[in-house]
Amino acid sequence: MLSTLHHPPRRLSRFFPANNKPRHFHTKPVLSSSQPVTDQSPSSTSPPESQILSIRHSLLSREVTATQLAETYLSRLKLAEPQLKSFIHVSNNVLKEAQSIDDKIKRNENVGPLAGVLVGVKDNICTVDMPSTAGSRVLENYRPPFDATAVKKVKEFDGIVVGKTNLDEFGMGSTTESSSFQVTANPWDISRVPGGSSGGSAAAVSARQCVVSLGSDTGGSVRQPASFCGVVGLKPTYGRVSRYGLIAYASSLDVIGCFGSSVADTGILLSAISGHDRLDATSSKQEVPDFTSQLISAALLESKPLKGLKVGVIRETLENGVDSGVKSTVLGAVSHLEELGCTLSEVSLPSFSLGLPAYYILASSESSSNLSRYDGVRYGNQAAAEDLNALYGDSRAKGFGSEVKMRILMGTYALSAGYYDAYYKRAQQVRTLIQKSFKTALDENDILISPAAPSAAYKIGEKKNDPLAMYSGDIMTVNVNLAGLPALVLPCGFVEGGPIGLPVGLQMIGAAFDEGKLLKVGHIFEQTLQGCRFVPPLIADGIPQ
Amino acid sequence: MASFLFRTIQSHSFLLCPTTLLRRNNGAFYCSMKSTHTQTATQEKQQPPPKIKSSPQGNQAKTRTLDRISKEYEAIIGIETHVQLSTLTKAFCTCPYNYGAQPNTSVCPICMGLPGALPVVNSKVVEFAVKLGLALNCKLSFNSKFDRKQYFYPDLPKGYQISQFDIPIATGGYLDVDLPVEYGGGHRRFGITRVHMEEDAGKLLHADDGEYSQEITFPIIYALQVDLNRAGVPLLEIVSEPDMRTGLEAAEYAAELQRLVRYLGVSNGNMQEGSLRCDVNVSIRPVGQSKFGTKVEIKNLNSFSSINRAIDFEIARQALLYSQGKADQIVQETRLWEEGSQKTVTMRKKEGLADYRYFPEPDLPEVILNKEYVDSIQSSLPELPEMKRRRYEEMGLSMQDVLFLANDINVARFFDATIEKGADVKLAANWIMGDIAAYMKNEKLTINEIKLSAAELAELIASIKGATISGKIGKEILFELMAKGGTVKGIIIEKDLVQIVDPSEIEKMVDKVLSENPKQLEQYRGGKTKLQGFFAGQVMKISKGKANPGLLNKILLEKLNAKS
């Protein structure tokens, strides 16, 4: 079936036209000295450091207080917010919580690994003291009586939830434009989308409105916005992180994921939120390793730190339909990996192109069921109506946006008697095929790589009326959800566009529960990438007009 | 805690129209915390299963019609039963369920279907399903799964019910039933199509009086409220083969199922509380025809006798239509049994097959059973009603006795324990079915609530048999034991009740009585022999009831007849 896998690994010379050497990237001054940012490294092009570790160091050495840090982030958040609109709600308790961290430190008490770290939380993840709307009118002003398990864990580790970030309604979308409340802008070019559906969480980390953030990824909703916003995004293995408290879109595909400005931060956040949860029957009992223990400091790296690592480049992800700039940037990343000692080969996933239709059938089917509970009877907005059918119909008609309605209709259709076998069942069969082909490819390779998205960030409104064009942008990511595998997206270069270029993300896909390897490889890749500093102009140049 | 989740908005009126279930003037559908005065806060105790009452005598002509046409038509009856499991917590969350609790006091984010909440299977539900599956002689699915059954209704918080669709946990079994002797008796085996696990829905209640409403089907002049206490309570749905032919058979099938779940301890089986709910499907066909007739579903059957009567009514109704050449008026529909008028009435006509858009529940892993697990449950099963009846039969008891004793597991346990202590089988059965049952009925107590223990009953029986006490004294002691407890020996000593079996002592008493009643003695000897009873009573009186009756009579007769 996968005939190419039996070929001896070969160098990927065919990807490189003779006249097109792997690009290294233009750089840009990162910060003006007037910026109220305390956490920037001295060199404008040095690789990103872990903000979480540096915050911890500053706090424990008493260089800075959690309150000061929180004030810095909050003031930047407020400065950027009018243009970015990353947040649906900002917590009123940030300074109070920072103060209690400071009190603990003053009393020489132990503080958790996320002490003083401001964490943005996607608004489809339940928080007890803040609204949780999933970006939908139907849940406007809804406040859950419980914290999602991931949020609970962040709080237990002394992280501070700074606010709830914007998203496509119920996570359905790739641009964050289908939020019922606001359109989030991309910090690299505010006329462009941040990607989606976790656009708010990606933009907030990119613009340093918070240190790290939680998102959710059903078909690429963490990875594609990470690529668009030039940050690190991690989609864990299905079951690695409890879904309890994640407002369901498609239960068999949904995972909570992490955003950070460095691979290390993403790994630290993942360590915090991972693990079995008795409230989620689909959460795994697989042991959770310390994902950061294998991260080696750049200074200690050997010349070929990834020697022997087998990397498969997914052929189908670099074929037609991929933006040429994205393609050459990713091929640049390929040659970078090669320089690090990796053995590269081309891998074919013949069922790859089936992933998109299978994904949209399965995700729509599950969502049509998951969203049945928004009937206006118990919570959320309820329409005044004359009879029961009108009550249901009007509450849902007024509460849901058009993208959500479209997917409910598609899903209801796919599950209907007489169509089930042709759609839902067939899509499940495709899913099994995809799982098998990934399994085979990952038996042969340590990781697989592909672009995170076929293009860089596009203009707001550009694909709003062309859902098929928008859906096709998910081609790089949906297969990974269907297979339940972990994937890391990290910035690997730029393409032309916007004031200073637009970031491009590289996707690394690992075997189930092998996030540790992805983080290790990603960290080395990131620390050795020359000449790239992924700080958007919104921060680099102050808040632009 | 939950109060802020609920809103109370004013109540409204509803009217029925064919296409819409509810109509109201303005405003909202809502949940509330309002209490219902019709509910009691405590769980009602389990009552022994009632005997199925016979059809009402009714008018003779109707009975005759039924008799005549029942010979020409054959009824095909199948039953769907929902059994509410008596697990400590609900099926997918940790809320307890107490029947009759204040509305919406036993709810949590999971059973209320709040956004982000996820179900986790209560392992007891699977265990109980396996138990019942084995007890019904079913084949178990070692690999089953949960599915979502989707429909909108205000008592269904998630908009879908977690159930099992194409792979139920148990299939293809049977249930053995002994029909009551007074109806001709007989043994029947009814097929079981499937057993599957699912969750219950909440309840709708009328806002103004707190009365629960069954269905929104008839003109409703109240606003409705939703009580989600019952939402998420585990159920087993048991679907029978269409093997029943009469209302009685159907009622006996249901009664046997109730007995079974009580024997297994998986449910209290209480029909009034809705822990055991039966919906029956009835169709008829001319005898000899193999094609089934149009099937009608009957709901609102709250007792075995209503099952019996509703089916017999329905058979008569359909047969009458058939015999009048109006078979086309029998349509596929759901009918409601009205207890007041003793009739079934149309509730809703089926508008084609409902599409529940079943698909596998993605929030729950598959239900995997292994052999060790099933074997351990199999070996822990108690003696089931059918096995018990066959054993009692072999012990020489009449079918009437067998059915009585095995009817209620607690009575059966009491009987078994009495036998185990060495009591005579027939005597033990007689005591239990006679004075003990009468006492329980009068005092409205269960056998577990009376103070008498099985060991003491055995002792009592032995004491009578061994002539320590008379049967009459035994009866007195029995009532003392049932009401106050204590031991047979203790009461005998305390009240000095040991039977007098010394002939000389009895002779003294007889002599005393004869000498004190010379007039009566003369009359006796003059031929009025029925005065023997008078003398015996006098002797018994002065012996304080302790004289051995056999000896007394023997000695008395000897003395009475000696000089004549």
mmCIF file of C-alpha atoms in Angstrom, chain A residues 178-420:
data_model
loop_
_atom_site.group_PDB
_atom_site.id
_atom_site.type_symbol
_atom_site.label_atom_id
_atom_site.label_comp_id
_atom_site.label_asym_id
_atom_site.label_seq_id
_atom_site.Cartn_x
_atom_site.Cartn_y
_atom_site.Cartn_z
ATOM 1 C CA SER A 178 -17.154 33.278 13.116
ATOM 2 C CA SER A 179 -17.019 34.356 16.745
ATOM 3 C CA SER A 180 -20.387 35.842 17.696
ATOM 4 C CA PHE A 181 -18.683 38.688 19.501
ATOM 5 C CA GLN A 182 -15.630 40.073 17.709
ATOM 6 C CA VAL A 183 -13.028 39.523 15.004
ATOM 7 C CA THR A 184 -9.481 38.987 16.230
ATOM 8 C CA ALA A 185 -6.598 40.415 14.232
ATOM 9 C CA ASN A 186 -3.224 38.885 13.506
ATOM 10 C CA PRO A 187 -0.437 40.683 15.432
ATOM 11 C CA TRP A 188 1.826 40.373 12.357
ATOM 12 C CA ASP A 189 -0.627 42.277 10.190
ATOM 13 C CA ILE A 190 -3.848 43.470 11.723
ATOM 14 C CA SER A 191 -5.633 43.274 8.391
ATOM 15 C CA ARG A 192 -5.160 39.539 8.476
ATOM 16 C CA VAL A 193 -6.804 36.705 10.377
ATOM 17 C CA PRO A 194 -4.958 35.043 13.261
ATOM 18 C CA GLY A 195 -6.185 31.657 12.075
ATOM 19 C CA GLY A 196 -8.607 29.612 14.065
ATOM 20 C CA SER A 197 -10.404 28.455 15.804
ATOM 21 C CA SER A 198 -8.025 29.262 18.696
ATOM 22 C CA GLY A 199 -7.151 32.607 17.070
ATOM 23 C CA GLY A 200 -7.482 34.561 20.298
ATOM 24 C CA SER A 201 -5.133 32.276 22.222
ATOM 25 C CA ALA A 202 -2.523 32.364 19.415
ATOM 26 C CA ALA A 203 -2.700 36.125 18.925
ATOM 27 C CA ALA A 204 -2.510 36.749 22.675
ATOM 28 C CA VAL A 205 0.712 34.750 23.038
ATOM 29 C CA SER A 206 2.129 36.219 19.833
ATOM 30 C CA ALA A 207 1.490 39.761 21.083
ATOM 31 C CA ARG A 208 2.756 38.833 24.564
ATOM 32 C CA GLN A 209 -0.607 39.665 26.113
ATOM 33 C CA CYS A 210 -0.072 36.571 28.191
ATOM 34 C CA VAL A 211 2.796 34.119 28.652
ATOM 35 C CA VAL A 212 1.133 30.957 27.436
ATOM 36 C CA SER A 213 -2.398 29.967 26.575
ATOM 37 C CA LEU A 214 -4.743 27.040 26.276
ATOM 38 C CA GLY A 215 -6.523 26.330 23.032
ATOM 39 C CA SER A 216 -8.407 23.404 21.617
ATOM 40 C CA ASP A 217 -7.696 21.467 18.465
ATOM 41 C CA THR A 218 -10.388 19.471 16.684
ATOM 42 C CA GLY A 219 -9.064 19.708 13.134
ATOM 43 C CA GLY A 220 -6.066 22.012 13.494
ATOM 44 C CA SER A 221 -7.461 24.764 15.691
ATOM 45 C CA VAL A 222 -4.241 25.073 17.718
ATOM 46 C CA ARG A 223 -1.711 24.365 14.996
ATOM 47 C CA GLN A 224 -2.980 26.534 12.164
ATOM 48 C CA PRO A 225 -3.304 29.706 14.295
ATOM 49 C CA ALA A 226 0.125 28.961 15.816
ATOM 50 C CA SER A 227 1.479 28.955 12.265
ATOM 51 C CA PHE A 228 -0.384 32.144 11.328
ATOM 52 C CA CYS A 229 0.712 33.994 14.467
ATOM 53 C CA GLY A 230 4.329 32.777 14.624
ATOM 54 C CA VAL A 231 4.065 30.968 17.945
ATOM 55 C CA VAL A 232 4.541 27.388 19.105
ATOM 56 C CA GLY A 233 1.368 25.309 19.216
ATOM 57 C CA LEU A 234 1.046 21.789 20.516
ATOM 58 C CA LYS A 235 -1.797 19.405 19.870
ATOM 59 C CA PRO A 236 -1.358 16.528 22.343
ATOM 60 C CA THR A 237 -2.337 12.914 21.732
ATOM 61 C CA TYR A 238 -6.096 12.353 22.038
ATOM 62 C CA GLY A 239 -6.642 11.395 25.666
ATOM 63 C CA ARG A 240 -3.439 12.969 26.989
ATOM 64 C CA VAL A 241 -5.301 15.960 28.426
ATOM 65 C CA SER A 242 -8.716 15.696 30.046
ATOM 66 C CA ARG A 243 -11.552 17.150 27.991
ATOM 67 C CA TYR A 244 -13.681 17.668 31.082
ATOM 68 C CA GLY A 245 -14.858 21.250 30.866
ATOM 69 C CA LEU A 246 -13.999 21.661 27.206
ATOM 70 C CA ILE A 247 -17.256 22.655 25.541
ATOM 71 C CA ALA A 248 -17.583 19.875 23.013
ATOM 72 C CA TYR A 249 -17.423 20.394 19.281
ATOM 73 C CA ALA A 250 -16.545 16.891 18.064
ATOM 74 C CA SER A 251 -15.858 14.662 21.040
ATOM 75 C CA SER A 252 -13.779 12.020 19.303
ATOM 76 C CA LEU A 253 -11.439 14.647 17.830
ATOM 77 C CA ASP A 254 -11.321 17.459 20.419
ATOM 78 C CA VAL A 255 -8.158 17.950 22.455
ATOM 79 C CA ILE A 256 -6.992 20.815 24.629
ATOM 80 C CA GLY A 257 -3.662 22.141 23.380
ATOM 81 C CA CYS A 258 -1.000 24.658 24.376
ATOM 82 C CA PHE A 259 0.461 27.838 22.952
ATOM 83 C CA GLY A 260 3.780 29.385 23.949
ATOM 84 C CA SER A 261 6.418 31.653 22.531
ATOM 85 C CA SER A 262 8.954 28.847 22.901
ATOM 86 C CA VAL A 263 8.876 25.073 22.676
ATOM 87 C CA ALA A 264 9.958 24.857 26.293
ATOM 88 C CA ASP A 265 6.995 26.917 27.516
ATOM 89 C CA THR A 266 4.609 24.776 25.522
ATOM 90 C CA GLY A 267 6.129 21.661 27.080
ATOM 91 C CA ILE A 268 5.929 23.049 30.618
ATOM 92 C CA LEU A 269 2.263 23.909 30.118
ATOM 93 C CA LEU A 270 1.588 20.461 28.680
ATOM 94 C CA SER A 271 3.237 18.825 31.704
ATOM 95 C CA ALA A 272 0.929 20.830 33.928
ATOM 96 C CA ILE A 273 -2.360 19.882 32.241
ATOM 97 C CA SER A 274 -1.702 16.266 31.193
ATOM 98 C CA GLY A 275 -2.837 13.102 32.871
ATOM 99 C CA HIS A 276 -5.748 10.800 33.493
ATOM 100 C CA ASP A 277 -8.918 12.355 34.817
ATOM 101 C CA ARG A 278 -11.673 10.233 36.302
ATOM 102 C CA LEU A 279 -14.164 12.768 34.959
ATOM 103 C CA ASP A 280 -13.189 12.004 31.357
ATOM 104 C CA ALA A 281 -13.617 8.365 30.350
ATOM 105 C CA THR A 282 -11.578 8.992 27.205
ATOM 106 C CA SER A 283 -8.573 10.394 29.068
ATOM 107 C CA SER A 284 -5.607 8.065 29.011
ATOM 108 C CA LYS A 285 -3.965 6.374 31.967
ATOM 109 C CA GLN A 286 -0.658 6.548 30.093
ATOM 110 C CA GLU A 287 2.094 7.815 32.348
ATOM 111 C CA VAL A 288 2.979 11.489 31.951
ATOM 112 C CA PRO A 289 6.736 12.034 31.637
ATOM 113 C CA ASP A 290 8.371 15.369 32.421
ATOM 114 C CA PHE A 291 8.233 16.777 28.925
ATOM 115 C CA THR A 292 10.896 19.384 29.626
ATOM 116 C CA SER A 293 13.577 17.190 31.174
ATOM 117 C CA GLN A 294 14.934 16.274 27.737
ATOM 118 C CA LEU A 295 15.228 19.845 26.545
ATOM 119 C CA ILE A 296 18.904 20.585 26.139
ATOM 120 C CA SER A 297 20.241 24.102 26.366
ATOM 121 C CA ALA A 298 21.466 25.434 23.005
ATOM 122 C CA ALA A 299 24.948 26.005 24.368
ATOM 123 C CA LEU A 300 25.363 22.326 25.152
ATOM 124 C CA LEU A 301 24.282 20.990 21.786
ATOM 125 C CA GLU A 302 26.632 18.871 19.725
ATOM 126 C CA SER A 303 27.173 19.643 16.073
ATOM 127 C CA LYS A 304 24.700 16.993 14.934
ATOM 128 C CA PRO A 305 22.324 16.848 17.879
ATOM 129 C CA LEU A 306 19.616 14.951 15.985
ATOM 130 C CA LYS A 307 21.921 12.399 14.416
ATOM 131 C CA GLY A 308 20.046 9.284 13.418
ATOM 132 C CA LEU A 309 16.585 10.746 13.890
ATOM 133 C CA LYS A 310 14.404 9.489 11.079
ATOM 134 C CA VAL A 311 12.169 12.178 9.681
ATOM 135 C CA GLY A 312 9.515 11.435 7.082
ATOM 136 C CA VAL A 313 8.363 14.264 4.870
ATOM 137 C CA ILE A 314 4.735 13.702 3.902
ATOM 138 C CA ARG A 315 4.723 13.937 0.132
ATOM 139 C CA GLU A 316 1.054 14.811 -0.196
ATOM 140 C CA THR A 317 1.510 17.927 1.930
ATOM 141 C CA LEU A 318 3.911 19.531 -0.501
ATOM 142 C CA GLU A 319 1.956 18.940 -3.661
ATOM 143 C CA ASN A 320 -0.551 21.143 -5.455
ATOM 144 C CA GLY A 321 -2.486 23.693 -3.506
ATOM 145 C CA VAL A 322 0.373 24.672 -1.238
ATOM 146 C CA ASP A 323 1.563 28.251 -1.430
ATOM 147 C CA SER A 324 5.021 28.334 -3.052
ATOM 148 C CA GLY A 325 6.453 30.545 -0.347
ATOM 149 C CA VAL A 326 5.217 28.146 2.315
ATOM 150 C CA LYS A 327 6.643 25.237 0.378
ATOM 151 C CA SER A 328 10.112 26.719 0.079
ATOM 152 C CA THR A 329 10.109 27.787 3.717
ATOM 153 C CA VAL A 330 9.221 24.283 4.817
ATOM 154 C CA LEU A 331 11.890 22.862 2.515
ATOM 155 C CA GLY A 332 14.304 25.237 4.204
ATOM 156 C CA ALA A 333 13.269 23.681 7.498
ATOM 157 C CA VAL A 334 13.826 20.250 5.992
ATOM 158 C CA SER A 335 17.387 21.110 5.120
ATOM 159 C CA HIS A 336 17.855 22.591 8.565
ATOM 160 C CA LEU A 337 16.809 19.291 10.073
ATOM 161 C CA GLU A 338 19.217 17.554 7.760
ATOM 162 C CA GLU A 339 22.019 19.797 8.984
ATOM 163 C CA LEU A 340 21.086 18.777 12.523
ATOM 164 C CA GLY A 341 21.800 15.172 11.584
ATOM 165 C CA CYS A 342 18.333 13.866 10.788
ATOM 166 C CA THR A 343 17.852 11.195 8.156
ATOM 167 C CA LEU A 344 15.131 12.397 5.864
ATOM 168 C CA SER A 345 12.897 10.398 3.626
ATOM 169 C CA GLU A 346 9.755 10.946 1.694
ATOM 170 C CA VAL A 347 6.633 9.290 2.989
ATOM 171 C CA SER A 348 3.369 8.872 1.177
ATOM 172 C CA LEU A 349 0.043 8.699 2.955
ATOM 173 C CA PRO A 350 -2.278 7.580 0.148
ATOM 174 C CA SER A 351 -5.424 8.216 2.198
ATOM 175 C CA PHE A 352 -4.270 11.743 3.041
ATOM 176 C CA SER A 353 -6.633 13.564 0.702
ATOM 177 C CA LEU A 354 -9.598 11.601 2.097
ATOM 178 C CA GLY A 355 -8.983 13.117 5.495
ATOM 179 C CA LEU A 356 -10.687 16.393 4.732
ATOM 180 C CA PRO A 357 -14.092 15.030 3.664
ATOM 181 C CA ALA A 358 -13.974 12.360 6.380
ATOM 182 C CA TYR A 359 -13.150 15.004 8.959
ATOM 183 C CA TYR A 360 -15.968 17.309 7.938
ATOM 184 C CA ILE A 361 -18.502 14.482 8.020
ATOM 185 C CA LEU A 362 -17.423 13.131 11.396
ATOM 186 C CA ALA A 363 -16.909 16.495 13.044
ATOM 187 C CA SER A 364 -20.239 17.808 11.745
ATOM 188 C CA SER A 365 -22.055 14.642 12.800
ATOM 189 C CA GLU A 366 -20.725 14.778 16.330
ATOM 190 C CA SER A 367 -21.303 18.506 16.586
ATOM 191 C CA SER A 368 -24.915 18.172 15.471
ATOM 192 C CA SER A 369 -25.376 15.945 18.503
ATOM 193 C CA ASN A 370 -23.153 17.844 20.940
ATOM 194 C CA LEU A 371 -24.947 21.098 20.233
ATOM 195 C CA SER A 372 -28.421 19.640 20.817
ATOM 196 C CA ARG A 373 -28.219 20.647 24.462
ATOM 197 C CA TYR A 374 -28.383 24.341 23.564
ATOM 198 C CA ASP A 375 -32.162 24.394 23.549
ATOM 199 C CA GLY A 376 -32.753 27.365 25.806
ATOM 200 C CA VAL A 377 -34.537 25.267 28.431
ATOM 201 C CA ARG A 378 -31.944 25.149 31.195
ATOM 202 C CA TYR A 379 -29.328 27.812 30.466
ATOM 203 C CA GLY A 380 -28.260 30.204 27.767
ATOM 204 C CA ASN A 381 -30.501 32.454 25.794
ATOM 205 C CA GLN A 382 -34.122 31.434 25.451
ATOM 206 C CA ALA A 383 -36.454 32.859 22.843
ATOM 207 C CA ALA A 384 -39.999 33.831 23.775
ATOM 208 C CA ALA A 385 -42.210 31.406 21.887
ATOM 209 C CA GLU A 386 -45.749 30.192 21.509
ATOM 210 C CA ASP A 387 -45.069 26.493 21.626
ATOM 211 C CA LEU A 388 -42.339 23.990 22.257
ATOM 212 C CA ASN A 389 -41.135 23.647 18.674
ATOM 213 C CA ALA A 390 -40.953 27.397 18.315
ATOM 214 C CA LEU A 391 -39.100 27.646 21.590
ATOM 215 C CA TYR A 392 -36.462 25.240 20.352
ATOM 216 C CA GLY A 393 -36.376 26.635 16.854
ATOM 217 C CA ASP A 394 -36.181 30.299 17.787
ATOM 218 C CA SER A 395 -33.704 29.847 20.636
ATOM 219 C CA ARG A 396 -31.370 27.972 18.330
ATOM 220 C CA ALA A 397 -31.973 30.153 15.294
ATOM 221 C CA LYS A 398 -31.122 33.269 17.277
ATOM 222 C CA GLY A 399 -28.356 31.691 19.327
ATOM 223 C CA PHE A 400 -26.226 30.029 16.666
ATOM 224 C CA GLY A 401 -24.239 31.688 13.897
ATOM 225 C CA SER A 402 -24.371 30.600 10.286
ATOM 226 C CA GLU A 403 -21.229 28.436 10.298
ATOM 227 C CA VAL A 404 -22.536 26.475 13.279
ATOM 228 C CA LYS A 405 -25.952 26.078 11.679
ATOM 229 C CA MET A 406 -24.360 24.819 8.491
ATOM 230 C CA ARG A 407 -22.392 22.168 10.357
ATOM 231 C CA ILE A 408 -25.416 21.098 12.426
ATOM 232 C CA LEU A 409 -27.368 20.684 9.195
ATOM 233 C CA MET A 410 -24.561 18.741 7.528
ATOM 234 C CA GLY A 411 -24.135 16.514 10.560
ATOM 235 C CA THR A 412 -27.849 15.895 10.971
ATOM 236 C CA TYR A 413 -28.009 14.921 7.319
ATOM 237 C CA ALA A 414 -25.033 12.588 7.573
ATOM 238 C CA LEU A 415 -26.556 10.749 10.549
ATOM 239 C CA SER A 416 -30.046 10.453 9.093
ATOM 240 C CA ALA A 417 -31.578 7.078 8.407
ATOM 241 C CA GLY A 418 -30.674 6.053 4.892
ATOM 242 C CA TYR A 419 -27.578 8.270 4.734
ATOM 243 C CA TYR A 420 -25.675 6.980 7.746
#
